Amino acid sequence: MKPSFYDLNYSDLERVLNQNNLNGSAAAVLFNWHYKKKEKAQCYENIAKDSVAFFQNNFDFSLPEIDTVHESKDRTVKFLFKLKDSYKIETVLIPFHNKYSLCLSSQVGCAMNCSFCFTGKQGFKRNLTTNEIVGQFLQAWRWLAKNRLGEERILNIVFMGQGEPLHNFDAVKKACEIFLSQHGASIGVQKITISTAGYMPGLKRWSQEIPGVNLALSLHSPFAEKRNELIPINVKYPLGEVLAYIDKIPLNKKQFITYEYILIKDFNDSSDDAKQLGMILAGKRAYINLIPFNSFPGSDYKCPDVDKIEKFKEVLDTFKIPTLIRGAKGDDVLAACGQLNSKI
Ligand code: SF4
């Protein structure tokens, strides 16, 4: 099987050209063609014939196929992609002001087994390759260009779909390098966010190898017992250790860490929970996203009442930590946070 063109970052591409005695200037042309213009056909413009033939003969340009598209009432779009080995993954386009955030999957299933997450119930199947990650972006963009002409603007990329991105670090890192390349998609470093359950080996690599890319930590409870239930890897990598490590990471001037907190009725939604959360995050470069629990088939957890959610935020406000209650987007098509499961 031929290697995928979409597994190459810019320096890989330059190396391939050099090793095969081809004109190195083709790297910029090819990145521009495939990632800026996002053309489907192969590139014949401004590129020598021997380079065209080389890539045609030696590389695969296929992408994950769109299997199903669900459009929510709020214009959120959930894609089910079919991979070459027939596994399926989900990707979500979330609209805001005629632009989109794209929520990418990084694995088929997930090994972290978080109790509030539909993906976690699916178990881990395999890591995605870089081309399968980049392919979600290109296919979503092309779908927008075809179905919502003029709206094909993906401004933010968040690794919050299926999988723990830091558990598939190499492929995610290379996908980020492709998104960031100024020769191609040129997405700003602060427009990419990687969300983690607190997988320490990947967290250490993130801070050293892709600095500037934003980090979101799934926190969900400041109390060990509750967090162990929600995020089982908390037993191996306890929250205190994860927070202490994050505190030491140098951040850019405008950068902050997002802390995600799923609010579950009568489990982690009390004033005590909020107070403890405020105490551990006070004084940090923190931003809290409160996510009312989105139910999925088979889950016993429930979403708290609106009053309770607002009260939780009021307690956090006393700690002067910027906090947002995130409205569910796409929950009618199971595209909201924690609802992704490719068996649906
Ligand atoms: S919340 Fe994220 S890390 Fe946890 S099981 Fe779901 S996909 Fe995996």
mmCIF file of C-alpha atoms and ligand atoms in Angstrom:
data_model
loop_
_atom_site.group_PDB
_atom_site.id
_atom_site.type_symbol
_atom_site.label_atom_id
_atom_site.label_comp_id
_atom_site.label_asym_id
_atom_site.label_seq_id
_atom_site.Cartn_x
_atom_site.Cartn_y
_atom_site.Cartn_z
ATOM 1 C CA MET A 1 0.000 0.000 0.000
ATOM 2 C CA LYS A 2 1.277 3.477 -0.851
ATOM 3 C CA PRO A 3 1.998 5.871 2.035
ATOM 4 C CA SER A 4 -0.473 8.718 2.463
ATOM 5 C CA PHE A 5 0.526 12.191 1.304
ATOM 6 C CA TYR A 6 -1.457 13.537 4.262
ATOM 7 C CA ASP A 7 0.925 11.881 6.738
ATOM 8 C CA LEU A 8 3.706 14.271 5.689
ATOM 9 C CA ASN A 9 4.402 17.473 7.548
ATOM 10 C CA TYR A 10 6.217 20.229 5.682
ATOM 11 C CA SER A 11 9.721 19.104 6.592
ATOM 12 C CA ASP A 12 8.881 15.467 5.722
ATOM 13 C CA LEU A 13 7.732 16.679 2.325
ATOM 14 C CA GLU A 14 10.932 18.674 1.762
ATOM 15 C CA ARG A 15 12.951 15.615 2.744
ATOM 16 C CA VAL A 16 11.042 13.370 0.301
ATOM 17 C CA LEU A 17 11.673 15.860 -2.505
ATOM 18 C CA ASN A 18 15.392 16.143 -1.704
ATOM 19 C CA GLN A 19 15.900 12.406 -1.356
ATOM 20 C CA ASN A 20 14.356 11.880 -4.774
ATOM 21 C CA ASN A 21 16.285 14.708 -6.472
ATOM 22 C CA LEU A 22 13.120 16.692 -7.128
ATOM 23 C CA ASN A 23 12.790 20.469 -6.995
ATOM 24 C CA GLY A 24 12.350 21.454 -3.315
ATOM 25 C CA SER A 25 10.120 24.410 -4.226
ATOM 26 C CA ALA A 26 7.331 21.889 -4.906
ATOM 27 C CA ALA A 27 6.827 21.534 -1.131
ATOM 28 C CA ALA A 28 5.296 25.025 -0.807
ATOM 29 C CA VAL A 29 3.204 24.539 -3.961
ATOM 30 C CA LEU A 30 1.833 21.199 -2.754
ATOM 31 C CA PHE A 31 1.026 22.432 0.763
ATOM 32 C CA ASN A 32 -0.709 25.464 -0.687
ATOM 33 C CA TRP A 33 -2.729 23.313 -3.101
ATOM 34 C CA HIS A 34 -3.812 20.653 -0.623
ATOM 35 C CA TYR A 35 -4.174 22.603 2.633
ATOM 36 C CA LYS A 36 -4.839 26.240 1.687
ATOM 37 C CA LYS A 37 -6.918 25.781 -1.478
ATOM 38 C CA LYS A 38 -7.960 22.349 -0.218
ATOM 39 C CA GLU A 39 -8.236 21.013 -3.759
ATOM 40 C CA LYS A 40 -9.464 17.478 -4.185
ATOM 41 C CA ALA A 41 -7.649 16.750 -7.459
ATOM 42 C CA GLN A 42 -3.916 16.327 -7.601
ATOM 43 C CA CYS A 43 -1.719 19.332 -8.199
ATOM 44 C CA TYR A 44 -0.494 20.007 -11.767
ATOM 45 C CA GLU A 45 0.047 23.778 -11.531
ATOM 46 C CA ASN A 46 3.464 25.353 -10.953
ATOM 47 C CA ILE A 47 5.093 22.017 -10.384
ATOM 48 C CA ALA A 48 7.526 20.070 -12.586
ATOM 49 C CA LYS A 49 6.200 17.058 -14.489
ATOM 50 C CA ASP A 50 8.636 14.674 -12.789
ATOM 51 C CA SER A 51 7.322 15.777 -9.372
ATOM 52 C CA VAL A 52 3.699 15.276 -10.490
ATOM 53 C CA ALA A 53 4.528 11.776 -11.723
ATOM 54 C CA PHE A 54 6.490 10.965 -8.568
ATOM 55 C CA PHE A 55 3.612 11.829 -6.247
ATOM 56 C CA GLN A 56 1.040 10.133 -8.462
ATOM 57 C CA ASN A 57 3.023 6.916 -8.490
ATOM 58 C CA ASN A 58 4.207 6.825 -4.916
ATOM 59 C CA PHE A 59 1.568 8.418 -2.673
ATOM 60 C CA ASP A 60 -2.030 7.815 -1.752
ATOM 61 C CA PHE A 61 -4.314 10.873 -1.690
ATOM 62 C CA SER A 62 -7.484 9.226 -0.411
ATOM 63 C CA LEU A 63 -9.230 10.516 2.723
ATOM 64 C CA PRO A 64 -11.725 9.028 5.204
ATOM 65 C CA GLU A 65 -15.120 8.713 3.510
ATOM 66 C CA ILE A 66 -18.115 10.581 4.830
ATOM 67 C CA ASP A 67 -20.543 7.807 5.809
ATOM 68 C CA THR A 68 -23.359 9.847 7.369
ATOM 69 C CA VAL A 69 -24.013 13.512 8.129
ATOM 70 C CA HIS A 70 -26.402 14.643 10.876
ATOM 71 C CA GLU A 71 -27.374 18.301 10.918
ATOM 72 C CA SER A 72 -28.702 19.599 14.216
ATOM 73 C CA LYS A 73 -31.409 22.269 14.615
ATOM 74 C CA ASP A 74 -28.697 24.653 15.843
ATOM 75 C CA ARG A 75 -26.654 23.991 12.627
ATOM 76 C CA THR A 76 -24.098 21.794 14.374
ATOM 77 C CA VAL A 77 -22.965 19.115 11.933
ATOM 78 C CA LYS A 78 -21.916 15.644 13.015
ATOM 79 C CA PHE A 79 -19.997 13.508 10.518
ATOM 80 C CA LEU A 80 -19.582 9.777 10.753
ATOM 81 C CA PHE A 81 -16.444 8.894 8.805
ATOM 82 C CA LYS A 82 -15.656 5.449 7.508
ATOM 83 C CA LEU A 83 -11.986 4.484 7.643
ATOM 84 C CA LYS A 84 -10.206 2.047 5.326
ATOM 85 C CA ASP A 85 -10.505 -0.809 7.835
ATOM 86 C CA SER A 86 -14.243 -0.022 8.175
ATOM 87 C CA TYR A 87 -13.939 1.453 11.670
ATOM 88 C CA LYS A 88 -15.987 4.601 12.069
ATOM 89 C CA ILE A 89 -15.216 7.860 13.870
ATOM 90 C CA GLU A 90 -17.147 11.035 14.525
ATOM 91 C CA THR A 91 -16.240 14.662 13.896
ATOM 92 C CA VAL A 92 -18.331 17.701 14.801
ATOM 93 C CA LEU A 93 -18.549 21.152 13.230
ATOM 94 C CA ILE A 94 -19.791 23.649 15.798
ATOM 95 C CA PRO A 95 -21.076 26.959 14.410
ATOM 96 C CA PHE A 96 -20.498 30.405 15.903
ATOM 97 C CA HIS A 97 -21.186 33.634 13.964
ATOM 98 C CA ASN A 98 -20.948 32.001 10.506
ATOM 99 C CA LYS A 99 -17.615 30.443 11.387
ATOM 100 C CA TYR A 100 -16.934 27.009 12.773
ATOM 101 C CA SER A 101 -14.969 25.177 15.407
ATOM 102 C CA LEU A 102 -14.049 21.696 14.385
ATOM 103 C CA CYS A 103 -13.983 18.963 17.017
ATOM 104 C CA LEU A 104 -11.655 16.188 15.867
ATOM 105 C CA SER A 105 -11.313 12.579 16.940
ATOM 106 C CA SER A 106 -7.846 11.199 17.599
ATOM 107 C CA GLN A 107 -8.575 7.511 18.238
ATOM 108 C CA VAL A 108 -11.149 4.856 17.371
ATOM 109 C CA GLY A 109 -12.793 4.503 20.772
ATOM 110 C CA CYS A 110 -10.769 5.416 23.854
ATOM 111 C CA ALA A 111 -8.799 3.590 26.527
ATOM 112 C CA MET A 112 -9.550 6.088 29.298
ATOM 113 C CA ASN A 113 -12.999 4.694 30.085
ATOM 114 C CA CYS A 114 -14.429 7.889 31.591
ATOM 115 C CA SER A 115 -17.779 7.025 33.126
ATOM 116 C CA PHE A 116 -19.648 10.070 31.767
ATOM 117 C CA CYS A 117 -18.548 9.551 28.162
ATOM 118 C CA PHE A 118 -20.248 7.548 25.443
ATOM 119 C CA THR A 119 -16.918 7.026 23.624
ATOM 120 C CA GLY A 120 -15.394 5.578 26.789
ATOM 121 C CA LYS A 121 -18.088 2.884 26.755
ATOM 122 C CA GLN A 122 -16.906 1.804 23.314
ATOM 123 C CA GLY A 123 -13.421 0.712 24.492
ATOM 124 C CA PHE A 124 -10.164 1.369 22.652
ATOM 125 C CA LYS A 125 -9.796 0.027 19.114
ATOM 126 C CA ARG A 126 -6.810 1.834 17.639
ATOM 127 C CA ASN A 127 -5.014 5.136 17.181
ATOM 128 C CA LEU A 128 -5.851 7.286 14.182
ATOM 129 C CA THR A 129 -3.069 8.070 11.738
ATOM 130 C CA THR A 130 -2.124 11.651 10.928
ATOM 131 C CA ASN A 131 -3.848 11.391 7.552
ATOM 132 C CA GLU A 132 -7.081 10.274 9.242
ATOM 133 C CA ILE A 133 -6.921 13.302 11.561
ATOM 134 C CA VAL A 134 -6.041 15.780 8.810
ATOM 135 C CA GLY A 135 -8.632 14.073 6.588
ATOM 136 C CA GLN A 136 -11.446 14.954 9.030
ATOM 137 C CA PHE A 137 -10.488 18.621 8.632
ATOM 138 C CA LEU A 138 -10.268 18.558 4.833
ATOM 139 C CA GLN A 139 -13.498 16.610 4.399
ATOM 140 C CA ALA A 140 -15.431 18.841 6.829
ATOM 141 C CA TRP A 141 -14.164 21.943 5.014
ATOM 142 C CA ARG A 142 -15.163 20.518 1.629
ATOM 143 C CA TRP A 143 -18.591 19.580 2.954
ATOM 144 C CA LEU A 144 -19.075 23.190 4.070
ATOM 145 C CA ALA A 145 -17.884 24.506 0.682
ATOM 146 C CA LYS A 146 -20.468 22.290 -1.023
ATOM 147 C CA ASN A 147 -23.396 22.544 1.377
ATOM 148 C CA ARG A 148 -22.992 25.927 3.082
ATOM 149 C CA LEU A 149 -21.217 27.945 0.445
ATOM 150 C CA GLY A 150 -19.467 31.003 1.859
ATOM 151 C CA GLU A 151 -19.324 29.499 5.348
ATOM 152 C CA GLU A 152 -16.261 27.332 4.828
ATOM 153 C CA ARG A 153 -14.347 28.999 7.620
ATOM 154 C CA ILE A 154 -12.940 26.688 10.249
ATOM 155 C CA LEU A 155 -11.263 29.006 12.715
ATOM 156 C CA ASN A 156 -10.693 26.732 15.674
ATOM 157 C CA ILE A 157 -9.642 23.152 15.967
ATOM 158 C CA VAL A 158 -10.300 21.281 19.179
ATOM 159 C CA PHE A 159 -9.166 17.748 19.887
ATOM 160 C CA MET A 160 -12.225 16.926 21.968
ATOM 161 C CA GLY A 161 -13.812 14.216 19.868
ATOM 162 C CA GLN A 162 -13.300 10.511 20.338
ATOM 163 C CA GLY A 163 -10.077 9.473 22.022
ATOM 164 C CA GLU A 164 -7.459 10.890 24.355
ATOM 165 C CA PRO A 165 -5.251 12.952 21.996
ATOM 166 C CA LEU A 166 -2.199 12.838 24.257
ATOM 167 C CA HIS A 167 -2.421 9.020 24.180
ATOM 168 C CA ASN A 168 -1.827 9.217 20.398
ATOM 169 C CA PHE A 169 0.791 11.907 20.655
ATOM 170 C CA ASP A 170 2.900 11.362 17.529
ATOM 171 C CA ALA A 171 -0.006 11.399 15.073
ATOM 172 C CA VAL A 172 -1.700 14.350 16.818
ATOM 173 C CA LYS A 173 1.553 16.317 16.931
ATOM 174 C CA LYS A 174 2.148 15.834 13.218
ATOM 175 C CA ALA A 175 -1.462 16.798 12.415
ATOM 176 C CA CYS A 176 -0.951 19.996 14.465
ATOM 177 C CA GLU A 177 2.250 20.745 12.533
ATOM 178 C CA ILE A 178 0.309 20.387 9.264
ATOM 179 C CA PHE A 179 -2.522 22.656 10.514
ATOM 180 C CA LEU A 180 -0.006 25.235 11.731
ATOM 181 C CA SER A 181 2.179 25.316 8.603
ATOM 182 C CA GLN A 182 2.198 28.769 7.048
ATOM 183 C CA HIS A 183 2.487 27.159 3.631
ATOM 184 C CA GLY A 184 -0.880 25.451 4.071
ATOM 185 C CA ALA A 185 -3.859 25.734 6.417
ATOM 186 C CA SER A 186 -2.001 28.318 8.501
ATOM 187 C CA ILE A 187 -4.216 27.963 11.556
ATOM 188 C CA GLY A 188 -2.950 30.111 14.435
ATOM 189 C CA VAL A 189 -1.297 28.262 17.281
ATOM 190 C CA GLN A 190 -3.787 29.692 19.766
ATOM 191 C CA LYS A 191 -6.672 28.434 17.650
ATOM 192 C CA ILE A 192 -5.832 24.809 18.359
ATOM 193 C CA THR A 193 -6.771 23.164 21.650
ATOM 194 C CA ILE A 194 -5.867 19.722 22.867
ATOM 195 C CA SER A 195 -8.105 18.303 25.553
ATOM 196 C CA THR A 196 -6.766 15.710 27.955
ATOM 197 C CA ALA A 197 -8.098 13.638 30.805
ATOM 198 C CA GLY A 198 -4.688 14.155 32.450
ATOM 199 C CA TYR A 199 -2.544 11.562 30.668
ATOM 200 C CA MET A 200 0.823 12.573 32.113
ATOM 201 C CA PRO A 201 3.259 10.991 29.607
ATOM 202 C CA GLY A 202 1.553 12.881 26.765
ATOM 203 C CA LEU A 203 1.195 16.039 28.831
ATOM 204 C CA LYS A 204 4.948 16.153 29.366
ATOM 205 C CA ARG A 205 5.562 15.783 25.638
ATOM 206 C CA TRP A 206 2.926 18.421 24.777
ATOM 207 C CA SER A 207 4.601 21.045 26.934
ATOM 208 C CA GLN A 208 7.961 20.399 25.291
ATOM 209 C CA GLU A 209 7.103 19.534 21.706
ATOM 210 C CA ILE A 210 4.098 21.627 20.713
ATOM 211 C CA PRO A 211 4.323 24.731 22.887
ATOM 212 C CA GLY A 212 1.722 27.412 22.254
ATOM 213 C CA VAL A 213 -1.056 24.954 21.387
ATOM 214 C CA ASN A 214 -3.759 25.371 23.993
ATOM 215 C CA LEU A 215 -4.534 22.806 26.627
ATOM 216 C CA ALA A 216 -7.870 21.890 28.176
ATOM 217 C CA LEU A 217 -7.898 19.592 31.187
ATOM 218 C CA SER A 218 -10.970 17.508 31.950
ATOM 219 C CA LEU A 219 -11.157 18.196 35.675
ATOM 220 C CA HIS A 220 -14.754 17.279 36.578
ATOM 221 C CA SER A 221 -14.181 16.949 40.326
ATOM 222 C CA PRO A 222 -11.661 18.396 42.774
ATOM 223 C CA PHE A 223 -12.218 15.376 45.046
ATOM 224 C CA ALA A 224 -10.112 12.247 44.433
ATOM 225 C CA GLU A 225 -12.875 9.728 45.087
ATOM 226 C CA LYS A 226 -15.316 11.343 42.664
ATOM 227 C CA ARG A 227 -12.657 12.025 40.030
ATOM 228 C CA ASN A 228 -11.516 8.395 40.241
ATOM 229 C CA GLU A 229 -15.058 7.354 39.386
ATOM 230 C CA LEU A 230 -15.377 9.818 36.508
ATOM 231 C CA ILE A 231 -11.853 9.523 35.078
ATOM 232 C CA PRO A 232 -10.239 6.221 36.096
ATOM 233 C CA ILE A 233 -6.703 7.336 35.076
ATOM 234 C CA ASN A 234 -6.895 9.720 38.028
ATOM 235 C CA VAL A 235 -5.804 6.732 40.142
ATOM 236 C CA LYS A 236 -2.539 6.493 38.202
ATOM 237 C CA TYR A 237 -2.054 10.220 37.519
ATOM 238 C CA PRO A 238 -3.803 12.038 40.384
ATOM 239 C CA LEU A 239 -5.173 15.519 39.840
ATOM 240 C CA GLY A 240 -2.697 17.124 42.288
ATOM 241 C CA GLU A 241 0.243 15.781 40.272
ATOM 242 C CA VAL A 242 -1.303 16.879 36.963
ATOM 243 C CA LEU A 243 -2.075 20.404 38.224
ATOM 244 C CA ALA A 244 1.395 20.772 39.739
ATOM 245 C CA TYR A 245 2.916 19.847 36.382
ATOM 246 C CA ILE A 246 0.633 22.214 34.435
ATOM 247 C CA ASP A 247 1.528 25.058 36.819
ATOM 248 C CA LYS A 248 5.162 24.789 35.784
ATOM 249 C CA ILE A 249 4.486 25.049 32.047
ATOM 250 C CA PRO A 250 5.415 28.497 30.708
ATOM 251 C CA LEU A 251 2.433 30.080 28.946
ATOM 252 C CA ASN A 252 2.344 32.839 26.323
ATOM 253 C CA LYS A 253 1.097 36.245 27.403
ATOM 254 C CA LYS A 254 -2.489 35.665 26.308
ATOM 255 C CA GLN A 255 -2.554 31.950 26.969
ATOM 256 C CA PHE A 256 -4.500 30.241 29.723
ATOM 257 C CA ILE A 257 -5.458 26.686 30.575
ATOM 258 C CA THR A 258 -9.087 25.663 30.144
ATOM 259 C CA TYR A 259 -10.530 23.447 32.847
ATOM 260 C CA GLU A 260 -13.554 21.465 31.739
ATOM 261 C CA TYR A 261 -16.118 20.567 34.384
ATOM 262 C CA ILE A 262 -19.071 18.333 33.533
ATOM 263 C CA LEU A 263 -21.886 19.070 35.946
ATOM 264 C CA ILE A 264 -23.740 15.929 37.022
ATOM 265 C CA LYS A 265 -26.902 16.123 39.102
ATOM 266 C CA ASP A 266 -26.406 15.261 42.790
ATOM 267 C CA PHE A 267 -22.864 14.057 42.116
ATOM 268 C CA ASN A 268 -20.479 16.996 41.620
ATOM 269 C CA ASP A 269 -22.849 19.990 41.481
ATOM 270 C CA SER A 270 -23.000 21.130 45.129
ATOM 271 C CA SER A 271 -21.685 24.399 46.577
ATOM 272 C CA ASP A 272 -18.970 22.382 48.325
ATOM 273 C CA ASP A 273 -17.810 21.006 44.977
ATOM 274 C CA ALA A 274 -17.758 24.524 43.522
ATOM 275 C CA LYS A 275 -15.910 25.941 46.522
ATOM 276 C CA GLN A 276 -13.240 23.259 46.421
ATOM 277 C CA LEU A 277 -12.881 23.711 42.661
ATOM 278 C CA GLY A 278 -12.477 27.463 43.160
ATOM 279 C CA MET A 279 -9.871 26.905 45.867
ATOM 280 C CA ILE A 280 -7.658 24.661 43.741
ATOM 281 C CA LEU A 281 -7.836 26.926 40.661
ATOM 282 C CA ALA A 282 -7.764 30.387 42.300
ATOM 283 C CA GLY A 283 -4.791 32.454 41.177
ATOM 284 C CA LYS A 284 -3.994 30.246 38.175
ATOM 285 C CA ARG A 285 -4.181 31.311 34.484
ATOM 286 C CA ALA A 286 -7.432 29.405 34.375
ATOM 287 C CA TYR A 287 -10.674 29.512 32.440
ATOM 288 C CA ILE A 288 -13.479 27.180 33.500
ATOM 289 C CA ASN A 289 -15.969 25.644 31.095
ATOM 290 C CA LEU A 290 -18.997 24.298 32.929
ATOM 291 C CA ILE A 291 -20.675 21.641 30.809
ATOM 292 C CA PRO A 292 -24.110 20.484 31.968
ATOM 293 C CA PHE A 293 -24.104 16.704 31.489
ATOM 294 C CA ASN A 294 -25.379 15.558 28.094
ATOM 295 C CA SER A 295 -27.178 12.280 28.460
ATOM 296 C CA PHE A 296 -26.623 9.292 26.197
ATOM 297 C CA PRO A 297 -28.251 5.860 25.945
ATOM 298 C CA GLY A 298 -27.497 3.698 28.986
ATOM 299 C CA SER A 299 -26.127 6.449 31.232
ATOM 300 C CA ASP A 300 -27.377 6.807 34.824
ATOM 301 C CA TYR A 301 -26.077 10.359 35.221
ATOM 302 C CA LYS A 302 -28.445 13.300 34.891
ATOM 303 C CA CYS A 303 -28.085 16.990 34.107
ATOM 304 C CA PRO A 304 -28.613 19.359 37.088
ATOM 305 C CA ASP A 305 -31.430 21.930 37.089
ATOM 306 C CA VAL A 306 -30.657 25.380 35.690
ATOM 307 C CA ASP A 307 -30.770 26.988 39.183
ATOM 308 C CA LYS A 308 -28.167 24.585 40.471
ATOM 309 C CA ILE A 309 -25.889 25.246 37.497
ATOM 310 C CA GLU A 310 -26.144 28.998 37.990
ATOM 311 C CA LYS A 311 -25.506 28.685 41.709
ATOM 312 C CA PHE A 312 -22.375 26.636 40.985
ATOM 313 C CA LYS A 313 -21.108 29.422 38.744
ATOM 314 C CA GLU A 314 -21.915 32.070 41.379
ATOM 315 C CA VAL A 315 -19.668 30.274 43.869
ATOM 316 C CA LEU A 316 -16.852 30.183 41.305
ATOM 317 C CA ASP A 317 -17.345 33.881 40.559
ATOM 318 C CA THR A 318 -16.367 34.652 44.144
ATOM 319 C CA PHE A 319 -12.917 33.226 43.316
ATOM 320 C CA LYS A 320 -12.678 35.601 40.316
ATOM 321 C CA ILE A 321 -12.053 32.794 37.846
ATOM 322 C CA PRO A 322 -13.526 33.413 34.379
ATOM 323 C CA THR A 323 -16.245 30.796 34.000
ATOM 324 C CA LEU A 324 -18.565 29.998 31.137
ATOM 325 C CA ILE A 325 -21.617 27.760 31.213
ATOM 326 C CA ARG A 326 -21.365 26.012 27.905
ATOM 327 C CA GLY A 327 -24.661 25.507 26.107
ATOM 328 C CA ALA A 328 -25.054 22.073 24.546
ATOM 329 C CA LYS A 329 -24.597 22.206 20.795
ATOM 330 C CA GLY A 330 -25.924 19.416 18.633
ATOM 331 C CA ASP A 331 -27.353 17.381 21.520
ATOM 332 C CA ASP A 332 -30.391 16.461 19.402
ATOM 333 C CA VAL A 333 -28.064 14.478 17.104
ATOM 334 C CA LEU A 334 -25.802 13.172 19.921
ATOM 335 C CA ALA A 335 -23.011 15.515 18.824
ATOM 336 C CA ALA A 336 -22.530 17.306 22.149
ATOM 337 C CA CYS A 337 -19.683 16.803 24.606
ATOM 338 C CA GLY A 338 -19.425 13.212 25.852
ATOM 339 C CA GLN A 339 -22.074 11.927 23.433
ATOM 340 C CA LEU A 340 -19.866 10.684 20.594
ATOM 341 C CA ASN A 341 -19.980 6.995 19.838
ATOM 342 C CA SER A 342 -19.354 5.682 16.358
ATOM 343 C CA LYS A 343 -21.725 2.749 16.788
ATOM 344 C CA ILE A 344 -24.688 5.097 16.557
HETATM 345 S S1 SF4 B 1 -13.896 11.815 27.936
HETATM 346 FE FE1 SF4 B 1 -12.222 11.801 26.442
HETATM 347 S S2 SF4 B 1 -10.609 10.668 27.523
HETATM 348 FE FE2 SF4 B 1 -12.518 10.175 28.599
HETATM 349 S S3 SF4 B 1 -13.307 8.282 27.624
HETATM 350 FE FE3 SF4 B 1 -14.240 10.042 26.578
HETATM 351 S S4 SF4 B 1 -12.937 10.412 24.812
HETATM 352 FE FE4 SF4 B 1 -11.752 9.190 26.259
#
